[in-house]
Short mmCIF file of N, CA and C in Angstrom, two decimals:
data_model
loop_
_atom_site.label_atom_id
_atom_site.label_comp_id
_atom_site.label_asym_id
_atom_site.label_seq_id
_atom_site.Cartn_x
_atom_site.Cartn_y
_atom_site.Cartn_z
N MET A 1 0.93 -1.25 -0.01
CA MET A 1 0.05 -0.08 0.03
C MET A 1 0.85 1.31 0.20
N PHE A 2 1.91 1.45 0.71
CA PHE A 2 3.03 2.30 0.63
C PHE A 2 3.09 3.01 -0.67
N ASP A 3 3.57 1.88 -1.56
CA ASP A 3 3.90 2.24 -2.93
C ASP A 3 2.73 2.79 -3.79
N ALA A 4 1.76 2.18 -3.44
CA ALA A 4 0.75 2.91 -3.97
C ALA A 4 0.17 4.48 -3.34
N VAL A 5 0.26 4.47 -2.28
CA VAL A 5 0.11 5.98 -1.85
C VAL A 5 1.25 7.01 -2.55
N VAL A 6 2.24 6.50 -2.33
CA VAL A 6 3.37 7.31 -3.12
C VAL A 6 3.09 7.40 -4.54
N ARG A 7 2.48 6.48 -5.26
CA ARG A 7 2.43 7.07 -6.73
C ARG A 7 0.84 8.05 -6.80
N ARG A 8 0.13 7.85 -6.08
CA ARG A 8 -1.04 8.76 -6.15
C ARG A 8 -0.29 10.09 -5.84
N ILE A 9 0.78 10.46 -4.75
CA ILE A 9 0.87 11.54 -4.44
C ILE A 9 1.79 12.05 -5.69
N ALA A 10 2.45 11.35 -6.60
CA ALA A 10 3.79 11.86 -7.28
C ALA A 10 2.68 12.31 -8.67
N ALA A 11 1.38 11.58 -8.60
CA ALA A 11 0.61 12.11 -10.00
C ALA A 11 0.16 13.65 -9.71
N GLY A 12 0.29 14.15 -8.59
CA GLY A 12 -0.21 15.49 -8.23
C GLY A 12 -1.55 15.40 -7.61
N GLY A 13 -2.10 16.78 -7.16
CA GLY A 13 -3.22 16.82 -6.56
C GLY A 13 -3.54 15.81 -5.25
N TYR A 14 -2.25 15.76 -4.64
CA TYR A 14 -2.22 14.77 -3.57
C TYR A 14 -3.05 15.10 -2.44
N ILE A 15 -3.58 16.25 -2.41
CA ILE A 15 -4.54 16.86 -1.24
C ILE A 15 -5.91 17.17 -2.03
N ASP A 16 -7.06 16.22 -1.61
CA ASP A 16 -8.37 16.26 -2.24
C ASP A 16 -8.92 17.62 -2.23
N GLU A 17 -9.04 18.45 -1.31
CA GLU A 17 -9.61 19.63 -1.36
C GLU A 17 -8.76 20.98 -1.50
N VAL A 18 -7.77 20.85 -2.00
CA VAL A 18 -6.80 21.85 -2.45
C VAL A 18 -6.30 21.97 -3.90
N ALA A 19 -6.09 22.94 -4.19
CA ALA A 19 -5.87 23.23 -5.58
C ALA A 19 -4.37 22.93 -5.60
N ALA A 20 -3.94 22.14 -6.93
CA ALA A 20 -2.60 21.50 -6.92
C ALA A 20 -1.67 22.52 -7.02
N ASP A 21 -1.75 23.73 -7.56
CA ASP A 21 -0.87 24.87 -7.66
C ASP A 21 -0.50 25.48 -6.61
N SER A 22 -1.21 25.20 -5.28
CA SER A 22 -1.11 25.72 -3.87
C SER A 22 -0.77 24.68 -3.02
N LEU A 23 -0.20 23.61 -3.41
CA LEU A 23 0.33 22.53 -2.73
C LEU A 23 1.79 22.99 -2.18
N ALA A 24 1.88 22.73 -0.80
CA ALA A 24 3.48 22.84 -0.33
C ALA A 24 4.17 21.79 -0.45
N PRO A 25 5.35 21.77 -0.66
CA PRO A 25 6.45 20.47 -1.04
C PRO A 25 6.41 19.68 0.40
N LEU A 26 6.26 18.39 0.23
CA LEU A 26 6.14 17.35 1.39
C LEU A 26 7.37 17.48 2.07
N ARG A 27 7.30 17.22 3.32
CA ARG A 27 8.73 17.21 4.08
C ARG A 27 8.29 16.09 5.04
N PRO A 28 9.21 15.10 5.32
CA PRO A 28 8.99 13.65 6.43
C PRO A 28 9.12 14.39 7.63
N ALA A 29 8.30 13.85 8.31
CA ALA A 29 8.12 13.86 9.92
C ALA A 29 9.79 13.68 10.63
N PRO A 30 10.24 14.54 11.05
CA PRO A 30 11.54 13.95 11.85
C PRO A 30 11.27 12.93 12.73
N PRO A 31 12.30 12.13 13.13
CA PRO A 31 12.01 10.98 13.86
C PRO A 31 11.47 11.31 15.35
N ALA A 32 12.10 12.00 15.90
CA ALA A 32 11.59 12.61 16.97
C ALA A 32 10.09 12.80 17.34
N ALA A 33 9.45 13.53 16.06
CA ALA A 33 7.96 13.54 16.17
C ALA A 33 7.19 12.50 16.15
N VAL A 34 7.82 11.24 15.77
CA VAL A 34 7.02 10.02 15.81
C VAL A 34 7.26 9.40 16.78
N VAL A 35 8.32 9.36 17.44
CA VAL A 35 8.63 8.90 18.80
C VAL A 35 7.65 9.71 19.89
N GLU A 36 7.69 11.10 19.89
CA GLU A 36 6.72 11.78 20.77
C GLU A 36 5.21 11.37 20.56
N ALA A 37 4.80 11.09 19.35
CA ALA A 37 3.09 10.61 19.25
C ALA A 37 3.33 9.25 19.74
N GLU A 38 4.11 8.38 19.55
CA GLU A 38 3.97 7.03 20.26
C GLU A 38 4.06 7.17 21.55
N GLU A 39 4.82 8.19 22.17
CA GLU A 39 4.86 8.02 23.75
C GLU A 39 3.71 8.77 24.28
N LEU A 40 3.10 9.51 23.41
CA LEU A 40 1.50 10.37 23.86
C LEU A 40 0.52 9.07 23.81
N ALA A 41 0.71 8.55 23.11
CA ALA A 41 -0.17 7.34 22.60
C ALA A 41 -0.19 6.18 23.34
N GLY A 42 1.22 6.00 23.81
CA GLY A 42 1.52 4.80 24.69
C GLY A 42 1.66 3.41 24.03
N ARG A 43 1.68 3.72 22.65
CA ARG A 43 1.67 2.26 21.63
C ARG A 43 2.31 2.87 20.28
N PRO A 44 2.86 2.11 19.51
CA PRO A 44 3.29 2.37 18.27
C PRO A 44 2.44 2.93 17.01
N LEU A 45 2.71 3.73 16.23
CA LEU A 45 1.53 3.89 15.35
C LEU A 45 1.71 2.89 14.35
N PRO A 46 0.56 2.43 13.32
CA PRO A 46 0.53 1.24 12.61
C PRO A 46 1.70 1.67 11.64
N SER A 47 2.23 0.43 11.11
CA SER A 47 3.51 0.54 10.42
C SER A 47 3.24 1.49 8.99
N LEU A 48 2.10 1.11 8.53
CA LEU A 48 2.01 2.12 7.04
C LEU A 48 2.11 3.63 7.39
N LEU A 49 1.53 4.04 8.49
CA LEU A 49 1.10 5.31 8.87
C LEU A 49 2.71 5.76 9.37
N ARG A 50 3.32 5.13 9.88
CA ARG A 50 4.59 5.56 10.37
C ARG A 50 5.42 5.76 9.48
N ARG A 51 5.75 4.84 8.39
CA ARG A 51 6.16 4.96 7.24
C ARG A 51 6.08 5.99 6.30
N LEU A 52 4.65 6.42 6.33
CA LEU A 52 4.38 7.53 5.52
C LEU A 52 5.09 8.99 6.09
N TYR A 53 4.87 8.96 7.40
CA TYR A 53 5.14 9.98 7.99
C TYR A 53 6.48 10.28 8.00
N LEU A 54 7.36 9.20 8.46
CA LEU A 54 8.80 9.35 8.11
C LEU A 54 9.49 9.45 6.95
N GLU A 55 8.91 8.89 5.68
CA GLU A 55 9.30 8.90 4.25
C GLU A 55 8.82 9.70 3.40
N VAL A 56 7.75 9.99 3.65
CA VAL A 56 6.81 10.94 2.61
C VAL A 56 6.46 12.33 2.99
N GLY A 57 5.93 12.28 4.32
CA GLY A 57 5.82 13.97 4.62
C GLY A 57 5.05 13.81 6.13
N ASN A 58 4.97 14.82 6.68
CA ASN A 58 4.52 15.19 8.06
C ASN A 58 3.26 15.78 7.84
N GLY A 59 2.56 14.97 7.21
CA GLY A 59 1.19 15.18 6.79
C GLY A 59 1.22 16.21 5.37
N GLY A 60 -0.03 16.55 5.04
CA GLY A 60 -0.09 17.45 3.90
C GLY A 60 -0.24 16.51 2.52
N PHE A 61 -0.85 15.54 2.79
CA PHE A 61 -1.05 14.52 1.56
C PHE A 61 -2.35 13.83 1.74
N GLY A 62 -3.24 13.46 1.01
CA GLY A 62 -4.06 12.47 1.37
C GLY A 62 -5.55 13.01 1.19
N PRO A 63 -6.74 12.46 1.68
CA PRO A 63 -8.07 12.79 1.50
C PRO A 63 -8.40 14.46 2.42
N GLY A 64 -9.66 14.57 2.31
CA GLY A 64 -10.15 15.90 2.87
C GLY A 64 -8.97 17.18 2.48
N TYR A 65 -8.63 17.82 3.68
CA TYR A 65 -7.51 18.72 3.78
C TYR A 65 -6.16 18.25 3.77
N GLY A 66 -6.14 17.07 3.79
CA GLY A 66 -4.79 16.50 3.93
C GLY A 66 -4.59 15.66 5.47
N LEU A 67 -3.65 14.74 5.31
CA LEU A 67 -3.33 14.18 6.33
C LEU A 67 -2.92 15.02 7.47
N LEU A 68 -3.26 15.06 8.92
CA LEU A 68 -2.89 16.07 9.65
C LEU A 68 -1.16 15.66 9.94
N GLY A 69 -0.23 16.60 10.38
CA GLY A 69 0.98 16.14 10.71
C GLY A 69 1.36 15.91 12.01
N LEU A 70 2.21 15.44 12.47
CA LEU A 70 2.52 15.52 13.92
C LEU A 70 3.23 16.72 14.56
N ARG A 71 3.84 17.01 15.36
CA ARG A 71 4.57 18.22 15.62
C ARG A 71 5.29 18.78 14.38
N ASP A 72 4.71 20.15 14.35
CA ASP A 72 5.48 20.97 13.49
C ASP A 72 5.06 20.33 12.06
N GLY A 73 4.07 19.71 11.91
CA GLY A 73 3.63 19.21 10.48
C GLY A 73 2.24 19.90 9.83
N HIS A 74 1.97 19.39 8.88
CA HIS A 74 0.54 19.75 8.25
C HIS A 74 -0.43 20.11 9.40
N ARG A 75 -0.97 21.22 9.38
CA ARG A 75 -2.37 21.66 10.35
C ARG A 75 -3.44 22.01 9.44
N THR A 76 -4.59 21.99 9.96
CA THR A 76 -5.59 22.54 9.17
C THR A 76 -6.44 22.91 10.35
N GLY A 77 -7.07 24.36 10.21
CA GLY A 77 -7.97 24.81 11.70
C GLY A 77 -7.13 24.92 12.85
N GLY A 78 -5.90 25.19 12.50
CA GLY A 78 -5.17 25.22 14.06
C GLY A 78 -4.73 23.78 14.76
N THR A 79 -5.20 22.73 13.93
CA THR A 79 -4.91 21.46 14.59
C THR A 79 -4.20 20.69 13.96
N ASP A 80 -3.51 19.77 14.66
CA ASP A 80 -2.45 18.76 14.09
C ASP A 80 -3.17 17.15 14.61
N ALA A 81 -2.24 16.50 14.28
CA ALA A 81 -3.09 14.95 14.28
C ALA A 81 -2.83 14.67 15.87
N LEU A 82 -2.07 15.24 16.72
CA LEU A 82 -1.94 14.97 17.88
C LEU A 82 -3.06 15.44 19.07
N ALA A 83 -4.07 16.30 18.45
CA ALA A 83 -5.14 17.07 19.20
C ALA A 83 -5.83 15.80 19.99
N GLY A 84 -6.03 14.60 19.63
CA GLY A 84 -6.83 13.62 19.98
C GLY A 84 -6.35 12.53 20.97
N LEU A 85 -4.88 12.54 20.87
CA LEU A 85 -4.03 11.49 21.30
C LEU A 85 -4.60 11.03 22.98
N LYS A 86 -4.85 12.03 23.72
CA LYS A 86 -4.98 11.93 25.12
C LYS A 86 -6.18 10.99 25.18
N GLY A 87 -7.20 10.89 24.16
CA GLY A 87 -8.11 9.99 24.37
C GLY A 87 -7.80 8.51 23.15
N GLY A 88 -6.56 8.37 23.00
CA GLY A 88 -6.33 7.27 22.15
C GLY A 88 -6.81 7.32 20.66
N TYR A 89 -7.01 8.58 20.44
CA TYR A 89 -7.63 8.67 18.81
C TYR A 89 -6.57 9.79 18.22
N LEU A 90 -5.97 9.42 17.06
CA LEU A 90 -5.17 10.06 16.44
C LEU A 90 -6.05 10.73 15.03
N THR A 91 -6.21 12.00 15.23
CA THR A 91 -6.92 12.37 14.20
C THR A 91 -6.47 12.38 12.78
N LEU A 92 -6.86 12.02 11.91
CA LEU A 92 -6.29 11.87 10.49
C LEU A 92 -6.38 12.94 9.51
N CYS A 93 -7.77 13.59 9.71
CA CYS A 93 -7.63 14.44 8.42
C CYS A 93 -9.09 15.22 8.80
N ASP A 94 -9.09 16.48 8.46
CA ASP A 94 -9.99 17.42 8.50
C ASP A 94 -11.02 17.51 7.12
N TRP A 95 -12.37 17.34 6.65
CA TRP A 95 -13.03 17.08 5.84
C TRP A 95 -13.83 18.41 5.42
N GLY A 96 -13.85 19.32 6.54
CA GLY A 96 -14.69 20.56 6.50
C GLY A 96 -15.91 20.41 7.39
N CYS A 97 -16.37 21.58 7.87
CA CYS A 97 -17.75 21.86 8.19
C CYS A 97 -17.62 20.74 9.45
N GLY A 98 -16.65 20.87 10.37
CA GLY A 98 -16.47 20.12 11.57
C GLY A 98 -16.38 18.59 11.33
N ILE A 99 -16.21 18.07 10.41
CA ILE A 99 -16.23 16.66 9.76
C ILE A 99 -14.65 16.21 10.15
N SER A 100 -14.38 15.15 10.80
CA SER A 100 -12.97 14.58 10.78
C SER A 100 -13.11 13.04 10.40
N SER A 101 -11.86 12.43 10.13
CA SER A 101 -11.67 10.87 10.39
C SER A 101 -10.48 10.64 11.57
N GLU A 102 -10.82 9.94 12.45
CA GLU A 102 -9.73 9.59 13.21
C GLU A 102 -9.61 8.17 13.51
N LEU A 103 -8.38 7.81 13.97
CA LEU A 103 -7.88 6.50 14.20
C LEU A 103 -7.65 5.93 15.50
N ASN A 104 -8.46 5.10 15.90
CA ASN A 104 -8.34 4.67 17.41
C ASN A 104 -6.98 3.54 17.41
N LEU A 105 -6.09 4.15 18.15
CA LEU A 105 -4.81 3.36 18.38
C LEU A 105 -5.05 2.18 18.99
N ALA A 106 -5.87 1.86 19.88
CA ALA A 106 -6.15 0.69 20.76
C ALA A 106 -6.43 -0.43 19.83
N ASP A 107 -7.22 -0.19 18.72
CA ASP A 107 -7.77 -1.24 17.94
C ASP A 107 -7.53 -1.30 16.45
N GLY A 108 -7.03 0.01 16.12
CA GLY A 108 -6.45 0.10 14.64
C GLY A 108 -7.76 0.35 13.76
N GLN A 109 -8.97 0.82 14.31
CA GLN A 109 -10.12 1.03 13.38
C GLN A 109 -10.10 2.61 13.17
N ILE A 110 -10.72 2.89 11.80
CA ILE A 110 -11.14 4.21 11.72
C ILE A 110 -12.54 4.54 12.26
N TRP A 111 -12.32 5.73 12.92
CA TRP A 111 -13.88 6.27 13.41
C TRP A 111 -14.30 7.61 12.36
N GLY A 112 -15.36 8.06 12.09
CA GLY A 112 -15.89 8.94 11.83
C GLY A 112 -16.49 10.18 12.52
N TYR A 113 -16.17 11.36 12.67
CA TYR A 113 -16.95 12.17 13.31
C TYR A 113 -17.74 13.41 12.44
N ASP A 114 -19.07 13.43 12.31
CA ASP A 114 -20.09 14.09 11.97
C ASP A 114 -20.79 15.07 12.75
N PRO A 115 -20.71 16.19 13.21
CA PRO A 115 -21.48 16.83 14.22
C PRO A 115 -22.49 17.40 13.56
N ASN A 116 -22.79 17.34 12.16
CA ASN A 116 -24.02 18.22 11.56
C ASN A 116 -25.51 17.85 11.57
N PRO A 117 -25.50 16.63 11.30
CA PRO A 117 -26.99 15.99 11.42
C PRO A 117 -27.55 15.46 13.02
N ALA A 118 -26.75 15.41 13.69
CA ALA A 118 -27.01 14.45 14.87
C ALA A 118 -27.83 15.45 15.78
N PRO A 119 -29.08 14.99 16.29
CA PRO A 119 -29.62 15.65 17.25
C PRO A 119 -29.00 15.65 18.82
N ASP A 120 -29.54 16.46 19.65
CA ASP A 120 -29.11 16.29 21.09
C ASP A 120 -29.09 14.87 21.54
N GLY A 121 -27.89 14.20 22.32
CA GLY A 121 -27.91 13.15 22.80
C GLY A 121 -27.49 12.01 21.89
N VAL A 122 -27.34 12.06 20.49
CA VAL A 122 -26.93 11.41 19.71
C VAL A 122 -25.32 11.53 19.51
N SER A 123 -24.24 10.56 19.64
CA SER A 123 -23.03 10.37 19.51
C SER A 123 -22.82 10.95 17.77
N CYS A 124 -21.88 11.96 18.00
CA CYS A 124 -21.52 12.22 16.31
C CYS A 124 -20.50 11.32 15.96
N THR A 125 -19.71 10.30 16.80
CA THR A 125 -18.38 9.30 16.38
C THR A 125 -19.20 8.26 16.19
N PHE A 126 -18.51 7.54 15.11
CA PHE A 126 -19.19 6.37 14.47
C PHE A 126 -17.89 5.54 13.92
N PRO A 127 -17.92 4.32 14.07
CA PRO A 127 -17.06 3.15 13.39
C PRO A 127 -17.32 3.44 11.90
N GLN A 128 -16.12 3.21 11.18
CA GLN A 128 -16.17 3.32 9.78
C GLN A 128 -15.96 2.10 9.33
N HIS A 129 -15.35 0.96 10.08
CA HIS A 129 -15.45 -0.47 9.60
C HIS A 129 -14.24 -0.45 8.66
N MET A 130 -13.17 0.23 9.04
CA MET A 130 -11.91 -0.07 8.25
C MET A 130 -10.35 0.33 8.97
N THR A 131 -9.60 -0.50 8.36
CA THR A 131 -8.16 0.01 8.99
C THR A 131 -7.55 1.07 8.34
N ILE A 132 -6.22 1.53 8.82
CA ILE A 132 -5.49 2.67 7.99
C ILE A 132 -5.17 2.34 6.59
N VAL A 133 -4.90 1.01 6.59
CA VAL A 133 -4.53 0.35 5.19
C VAL A 133 -5.79 0.77 4.21
N ASP A 134 -6.74 0.24 4.78
CA ASP A 134 -8.02 0.20 4.06
C ASP A 134 -8.64 1.52 3.63
N TRP A 135 -8.14 2.46 4.76
CA TRP A 135 -8.47 4.02 4.46
C TRP A 135 -7.90 4.34 3.23
N PHE A 136 -6.59 4.37 3.32
CA PHE A 136 -5.40 4.79 2.26
C PHE A 136 -5.74 3.84 0.81
N SER A 137 -6.13 2.74 0.88
CA SER A 137 -6.51 2.00 -0.31
C SER A 137 -7.61 2.50 -1.07
N LYS A 138 -8.90 3.02 -0.46
CA LYS A 138 -9.94 3.56 -0.75
C LYS A 138 -9.46 5.15 -1.36
N TRP A 139 -8.39 5.74 -0.66
CA TRP A 139 -8.13 6.91 -0.87
C TRP A 139 -7.51 6.99 -2.47
N VAL A 140 -6.49 5.73 -2.71
CA VAL A 140 -5.91 5.75 -3.92
C VAL A 140 -6.69 5.33 -4.94
N GLU A 141 -7.74 4.69 -4.67
CA GLU A 141 -8.74 4.27 -5.64
C GLU A 141 -9.92 4.99 -5.98
N GLY A 142 -9.88 6.24 -5.22
CA GLY A 142 -11.06 7.46 -5.26
C GLY A 142 -12.17 6.73 -4.68
N THR A 143 -12.39 6.25 -3.81
CA THR A 143 -13.69 5.63 -3.60
C THR A 143 -13.75 6.05 -2.03
N LEU A 144 -12.72 6.88 -1.39
CA LEU A 144 -13.04 7.00 0.26
C LEU A 144 -13.71 8.73 0.18
N TYR A 145 -14.93 8.63 1.04
CA TYR A 145 -15.71 9.44 1.25
C TYR A 145 -15.60 10.01 2.59
N GLN A 146 -15.71 11.33 2.82
CA GLN A 146 -16.13 12.02 4.12
C GLN A 146 -16.62 11.00 4.98
N PRO A 147 -16.83 10.86 6.49
CA PRO A 147 -17.77 10.58 7.22
C PRO A 147 -18.65 11.06 7.43
N TRP A 148 -20.02 10.58 7.32
CA TRP A 148 -21.30 11.13 6.83
C TRP A 148 -22.20 10.48 8.04
N LEU A 149 -22.90 10.89 8.82
CA LEU A 149 -23.75 10.31 10.01
C LEU A 149 -25.10 10.63 9.22
N VAL A 150 -25.70 9.27 9.23
CA VAL A 150 -27.18 9.30 8.84
C VAL A 150 -27.98 8.39 9.64
N GLN A 151 -29.31 8.88 9.46
CA GLN A 151 -30.36 7.97 10.31
C GLN A 151 -30.81 7.03 9.46
N ASP A 152 -30.56 5.67 10.06
CA ASP A 152 -31.16 4.67 9.22
C ASP A 152 -32.77 4.52 9.01
N PRO A 153 -32.99 4.56 7.80
CA PRO A 153 -34.38 4.85 7.37
C PRO A 153 -35.37 3.62 8.07
N THR A 154 -34.55 2.28 8.48
CA THR A 154 -35.72 1.21 8.85
C THR A 154 -35.71 1.39 10.31
N THR A 155 -34.69 1.26 10.90
CA THR A 155 -34.57 1.34 12.56
C THR A 155 -34.55 2.69 13.13
N GLY A 156 -34.11 3.89 12.52
CA GLY A 156 -34.16 4.96 12.94
C GLY A 156 -32.99 5.34 13.75
N GLU A 157 -31.99 4.32 13.81
CA GLU A 157 -30.69 4.64 14.49
C GLU A 157 -29.51 5.34 13.80
N TRP A 158 -28.97 6.14 14.45
CA TRP A 158 -27.79 6.95 13.79
C TRP A 158 -26.75 6.14 13.62
N ARG A 159 -26.13 6.44 12.55
CA ARG A 159 -24.93 5.34 12.14
C ARG A 159 -24.25 6.21 11.05
N GLY A 160 -22.98 5.53 10.64
CA GLY A 160 -22.06 5.99 9.41
C GLY A 160 -22.78 5.43 8.20
N ALA A 161 -22.81 6.43 7.20
CA ALA A 161 -23.37 5.88 5.64
C ALA A 161 -22.69 4.58 5.27
N THR A 162 -23.34 3.78 4.31
CA THR A 162 -22.53 2.71 3.85
C THR A 162 -22.25 3.03 2.61
N ASP A 163 -21.49 2.57 1.73
CA ASP A 163 -20.48 2.65 0.34
C ASP A 163 -21.87 2.72 -0.31
N ALA A 164 -23.06 1.83 -0.08
CA ALA A 164 -24.26 2.19 -1.31
C ALA A 164 -25.06 3.48 -0.97
N GLU A 165 -25.14 3.93 0.31
CA GLU A 165 -25.73 5.19 0.33
C GLU A 165 -24.81 6.25 -0.25
N TYR A 166 -23.62 6.30 -0.10
CA TYR A 166 -22.53 7.22 -0.55
C TYR A 166 -23.10 7.45 -2.10
N ALA A 167 -22.96 6.35 -2.66
CA ALA A 167 -23.27 5.98 -4.46
C ALA A 167 -24.33 6.69 -4.53
N GLU A 168 -25.43 6.51 -3.97
CA GLU A 168 -26.79 7.00 -4.46
C GLU A 168 -27.01 8.53 -4.07
N MET A 169 -26.09 8.94 -2.87
CA MET A 169 -25.84 10.17 -2.86
C MET A 169 -25.38 11.31 -3.78
N ILE A 170 -24.27 10.68 -4.30
CA ILE A 170 -23.44 11.15 -5.33
C ILE A 170 -24.26 11.10 -6.60
N GLU A 171 -24.90 9.91 -7.03
CA GLU A 171 -25.79 9.96 -8.42
C GLU A 171 -26.79 10.82 -8.19
N GLU A 172 -27.59 11.06 -7.14
CA GLU A 172 -28.60 12.26 -6.89
C GLU A 172 -28.15 13.52 -7.19
N ALA A 173 -27.08 13.73 -6.48
CA ALA A 173 -26.23 15.19 -6.88
C ALA A 173 -25.66 15.23 -8.01
N PHE A 174 -25.02 14.24 -8.67
CA PHE A 174 -24.11 14.80 -10.00
C PHE A 174 -24.64 13.63 -11.01
N GLY A 175 -25.85 12.77 -11.01
CA GLY A 175 -26.17 12.00 -12.22
C GLY A 175 -25.56 10.86 -12.56
N PRO A 176 -25.66 10.15 -13.11
CA PRO A 176 -24.95 8.59 -13.28
C PRO A 176 -23.84 8.76 -13.84
N ASP A 177 -23.44 9.90 -14.51
CA ASP A 177 -22.00 10.01 -15.16
C ASP A 177 -21.10 10.79 -14.16
N GLY A 178 -21.70 11.48 -12.97
CA GLY A 178 -21.05 11.70 -12.13
C GLY A 178 -20.46 13.21 -12.33
N LEU A 179 -21.32 13.82 -12.91
CA LEU A 179 -20.92 15.05 -13.53
C LEU A 179 -22.01 16.00 -13.20
N ALA A 180 -21.92 17.40 -12.39
CA ALA A 180 -22.72 18.01 -12.07
C ALA A 180 -23.68 18.64 -13.23
N GLY A 181 -24.72 19.15 -13.07
CA GLY A 181 -25.42 19.73 -14.16
C GLY A 181 -26.98 19.37 -14.39
#
């Protein structure tokens, strides 16, 4: 997966929500920044993520507004990846509108956070049912979507959207060919 991510970055447009001509050059994280993150988390970062930070960039590439960096790395909205580490979650990226993707370092699962549709008393955080390898695989393939909290039409429960719900939403918004208009 590491090589596939590097190829996607090399192809340009390596942050989904930023114009290619405004992208900053990528600079790997210093080893001390990775050690600091692992010490704060009390466990090692997943090997793919660790390697991407050390060999590719201290954030600044990937989905949304880019993978958040570690100390002195890529930030969005004044936040870096370390913001949630006290709770065992590494914030991966900001998608805008308060939406983010997070990695639970205890079990390796990706969680979504979408505060927009949830009524009072409903958790805005939900499992995305994927690992960091799955997350980057979907990004490379162009099939990773921002976390989206939806209310199940059958049960009334709040949960993360399924891939089929994303596909339906995209078709409704852009038509079957994916083009707006």
